[in-house]
PDB file of C-alpha atoms in Angstrom:
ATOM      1  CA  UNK A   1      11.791   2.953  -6.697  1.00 63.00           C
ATOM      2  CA  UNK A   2      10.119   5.917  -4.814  1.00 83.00           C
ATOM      3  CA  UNK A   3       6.930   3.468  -4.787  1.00 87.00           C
ATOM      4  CA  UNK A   4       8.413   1.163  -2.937  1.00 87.00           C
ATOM      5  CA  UNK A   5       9.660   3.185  -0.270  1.00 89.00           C
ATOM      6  CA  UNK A   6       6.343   4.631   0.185  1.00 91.00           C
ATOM      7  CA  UNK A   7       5.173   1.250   0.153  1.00 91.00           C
ATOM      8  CA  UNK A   8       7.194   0.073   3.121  1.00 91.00           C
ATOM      9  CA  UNK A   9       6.712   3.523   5.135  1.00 93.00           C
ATOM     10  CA  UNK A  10       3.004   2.716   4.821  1.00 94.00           C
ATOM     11  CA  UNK A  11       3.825  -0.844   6.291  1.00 92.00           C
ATOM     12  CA  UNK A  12       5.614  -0.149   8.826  1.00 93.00           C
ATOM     13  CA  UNK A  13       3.054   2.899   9.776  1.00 94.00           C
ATOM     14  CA  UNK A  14       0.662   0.018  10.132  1.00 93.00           C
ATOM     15  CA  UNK A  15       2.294  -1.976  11.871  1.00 91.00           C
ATOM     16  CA  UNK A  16       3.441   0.547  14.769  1.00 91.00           C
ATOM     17  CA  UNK A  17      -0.108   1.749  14.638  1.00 91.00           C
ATOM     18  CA  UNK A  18      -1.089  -1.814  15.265  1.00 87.00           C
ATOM     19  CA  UNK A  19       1.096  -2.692  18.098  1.00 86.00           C
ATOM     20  CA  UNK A  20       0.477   0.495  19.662  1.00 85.00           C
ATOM     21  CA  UNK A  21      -3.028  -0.028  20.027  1.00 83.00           C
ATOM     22  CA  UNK A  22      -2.340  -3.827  21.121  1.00 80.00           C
ATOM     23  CA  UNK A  23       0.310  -3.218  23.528  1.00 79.00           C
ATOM     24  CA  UNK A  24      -1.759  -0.251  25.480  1.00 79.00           C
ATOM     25  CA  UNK A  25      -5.024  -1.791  26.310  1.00 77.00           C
ATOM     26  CA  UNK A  26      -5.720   0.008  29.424  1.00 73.00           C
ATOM     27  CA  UNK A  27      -8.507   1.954  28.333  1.00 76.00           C
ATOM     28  CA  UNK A  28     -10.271  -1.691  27.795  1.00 76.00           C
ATOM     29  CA  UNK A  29     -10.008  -2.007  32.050  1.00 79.00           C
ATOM     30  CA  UNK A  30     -11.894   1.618  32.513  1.00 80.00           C
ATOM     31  CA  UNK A  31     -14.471   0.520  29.716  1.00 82.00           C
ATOM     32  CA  UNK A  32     -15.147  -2.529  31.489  1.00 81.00           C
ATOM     33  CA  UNK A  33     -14.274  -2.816  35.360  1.00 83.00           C
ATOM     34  CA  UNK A  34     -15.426  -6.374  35.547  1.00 82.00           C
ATOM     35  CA  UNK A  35     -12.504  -7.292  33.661  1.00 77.00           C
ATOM     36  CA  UNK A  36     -10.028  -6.682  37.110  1.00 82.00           C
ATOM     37  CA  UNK A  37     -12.034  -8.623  39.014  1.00 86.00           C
ATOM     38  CA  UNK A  38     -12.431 -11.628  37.114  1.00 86.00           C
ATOM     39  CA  UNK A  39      -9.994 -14.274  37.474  1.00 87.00           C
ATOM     40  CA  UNK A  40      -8.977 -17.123  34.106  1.00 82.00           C
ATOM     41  CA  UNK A  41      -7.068 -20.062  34.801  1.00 83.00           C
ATOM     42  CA  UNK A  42      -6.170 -18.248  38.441  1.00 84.00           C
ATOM     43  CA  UNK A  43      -4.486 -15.400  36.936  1.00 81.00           C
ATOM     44  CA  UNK A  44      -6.919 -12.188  37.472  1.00 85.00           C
ATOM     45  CA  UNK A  45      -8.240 -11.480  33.842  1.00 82.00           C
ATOM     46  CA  UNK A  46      -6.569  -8.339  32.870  1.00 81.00           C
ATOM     47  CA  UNK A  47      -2.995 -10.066  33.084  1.00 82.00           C
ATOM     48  CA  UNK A  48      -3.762 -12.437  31.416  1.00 82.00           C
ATOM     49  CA  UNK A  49      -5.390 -10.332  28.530  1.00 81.00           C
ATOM     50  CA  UNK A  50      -2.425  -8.290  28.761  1.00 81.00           C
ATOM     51  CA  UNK A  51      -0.101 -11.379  28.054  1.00 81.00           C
ATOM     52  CA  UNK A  52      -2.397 -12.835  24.957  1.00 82.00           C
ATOM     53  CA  UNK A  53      -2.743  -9.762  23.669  1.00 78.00           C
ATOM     54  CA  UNK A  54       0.706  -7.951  24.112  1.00 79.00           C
ATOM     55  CA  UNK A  55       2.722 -11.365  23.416  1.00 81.00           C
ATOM     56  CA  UNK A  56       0.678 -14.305  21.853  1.00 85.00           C
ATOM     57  CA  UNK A  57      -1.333 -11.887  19.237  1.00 84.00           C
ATOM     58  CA  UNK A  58       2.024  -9.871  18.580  1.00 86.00           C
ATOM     59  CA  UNK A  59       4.164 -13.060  17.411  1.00 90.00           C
ATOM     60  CA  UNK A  60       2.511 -13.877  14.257  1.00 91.00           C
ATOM     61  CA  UNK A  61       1.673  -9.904  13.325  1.00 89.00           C
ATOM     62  CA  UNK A  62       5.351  -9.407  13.354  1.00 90.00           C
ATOM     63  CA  UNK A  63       6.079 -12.776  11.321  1.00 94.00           C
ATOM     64  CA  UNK A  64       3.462 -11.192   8.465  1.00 93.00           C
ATOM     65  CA  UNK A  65       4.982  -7.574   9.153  1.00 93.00           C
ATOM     66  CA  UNK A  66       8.493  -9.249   8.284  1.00 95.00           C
ATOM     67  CA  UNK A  67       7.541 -11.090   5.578  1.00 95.00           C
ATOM     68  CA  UNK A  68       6.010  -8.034   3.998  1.00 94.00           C
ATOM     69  CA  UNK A  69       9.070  -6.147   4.832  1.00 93.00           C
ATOM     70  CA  UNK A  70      11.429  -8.620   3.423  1.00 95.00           C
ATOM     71  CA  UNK A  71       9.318  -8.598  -0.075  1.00 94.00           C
ATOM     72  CA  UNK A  72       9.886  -4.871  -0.037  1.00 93.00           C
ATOM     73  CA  UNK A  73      13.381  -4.780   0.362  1.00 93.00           C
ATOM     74  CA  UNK A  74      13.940  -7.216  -2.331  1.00 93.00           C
ATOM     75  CA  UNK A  75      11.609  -5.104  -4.477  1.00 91.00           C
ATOM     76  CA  UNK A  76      14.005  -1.998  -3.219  1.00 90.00           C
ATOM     77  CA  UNK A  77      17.302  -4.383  -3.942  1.00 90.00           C
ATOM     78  CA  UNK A  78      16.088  -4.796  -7.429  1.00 89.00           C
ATOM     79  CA  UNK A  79      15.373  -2.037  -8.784  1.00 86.00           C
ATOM     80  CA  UNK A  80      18.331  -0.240  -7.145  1.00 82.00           C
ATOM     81  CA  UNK A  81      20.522  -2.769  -8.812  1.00 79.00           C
ATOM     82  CA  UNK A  82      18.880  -2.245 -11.905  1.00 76.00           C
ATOM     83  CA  UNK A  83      18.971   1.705 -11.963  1.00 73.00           C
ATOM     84  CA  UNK A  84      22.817   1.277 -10.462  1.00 74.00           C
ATOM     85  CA  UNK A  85      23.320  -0.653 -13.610  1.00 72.00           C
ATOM     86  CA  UNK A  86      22.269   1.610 -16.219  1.00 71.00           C
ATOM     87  CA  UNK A  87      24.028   4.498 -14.724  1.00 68.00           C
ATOM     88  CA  UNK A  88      27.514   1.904 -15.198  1.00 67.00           C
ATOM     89  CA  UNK A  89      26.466   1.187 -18.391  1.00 66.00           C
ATOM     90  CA  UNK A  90      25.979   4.523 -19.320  1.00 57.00           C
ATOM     91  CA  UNK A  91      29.444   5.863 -17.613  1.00 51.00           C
ATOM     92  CA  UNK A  92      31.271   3.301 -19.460  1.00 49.00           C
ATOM     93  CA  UNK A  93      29.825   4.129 -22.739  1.00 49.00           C
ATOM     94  CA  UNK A  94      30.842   7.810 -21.938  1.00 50.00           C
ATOM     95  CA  UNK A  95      33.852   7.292 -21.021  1.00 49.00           C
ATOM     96  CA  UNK A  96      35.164   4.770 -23.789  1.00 48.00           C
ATOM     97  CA  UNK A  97      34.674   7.783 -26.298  1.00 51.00           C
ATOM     98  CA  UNK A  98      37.480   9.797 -26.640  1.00 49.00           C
ATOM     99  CA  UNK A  99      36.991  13.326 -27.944  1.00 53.00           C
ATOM    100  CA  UNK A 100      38.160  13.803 -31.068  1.00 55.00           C
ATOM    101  CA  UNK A 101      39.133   9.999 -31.331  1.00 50.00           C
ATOM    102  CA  UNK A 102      38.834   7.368 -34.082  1.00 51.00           C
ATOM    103  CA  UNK A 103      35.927   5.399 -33.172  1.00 48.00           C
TER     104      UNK A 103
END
């Protein structure tokens, strides 16, 4: 169970790591002034990289990032249920016995 806790902090490290670099592009704009004054589709370039990259690029990380995440938590469901069930089984079993009872 612990692996698959680590396994979804690791994802979701990722995935913030990710977005963070996706959604703060700046740096790309002081790496390469011609970007801000080019102009695509009569938007000046660096909106409209903004937008692809910030929005269009995001959508379908986040679709895998959720699927991922959903696979986890059924992995975490699982074997949660399954340890949650042995610890029943074995509280039952302890407390059918009576001390000193015919069994």
């Amino acid at each position: 169970m612990d692996k698959a806790y680590k396994k979804e902090c690791y994802t979701a490290l990722i995935a913030f790591g990710v977005v963070a670099f996706l959604t703060h592009i700046f740096p790309l704009y002081f790496l390469f002034p011609g970007l801000t004054e080019m102009v695509w589709f009569g938007f000046p370039a660096h909106y409209l990289l903004t937008i692809v990259l910030g929005w269009l690029v995001l959508i379908p990380l986040y679709w895998v990032y959720i699927e991922v995440s959903e696979k986890i938590d059924a992995e975490i469901a699982e074997t949660s249920s399954a340890a949650t069930s042995l610890d029943k089984g074995y509280g039952a079993g302890k407390s059918a016995r009576v001390p000193g009872g015919a069994e």
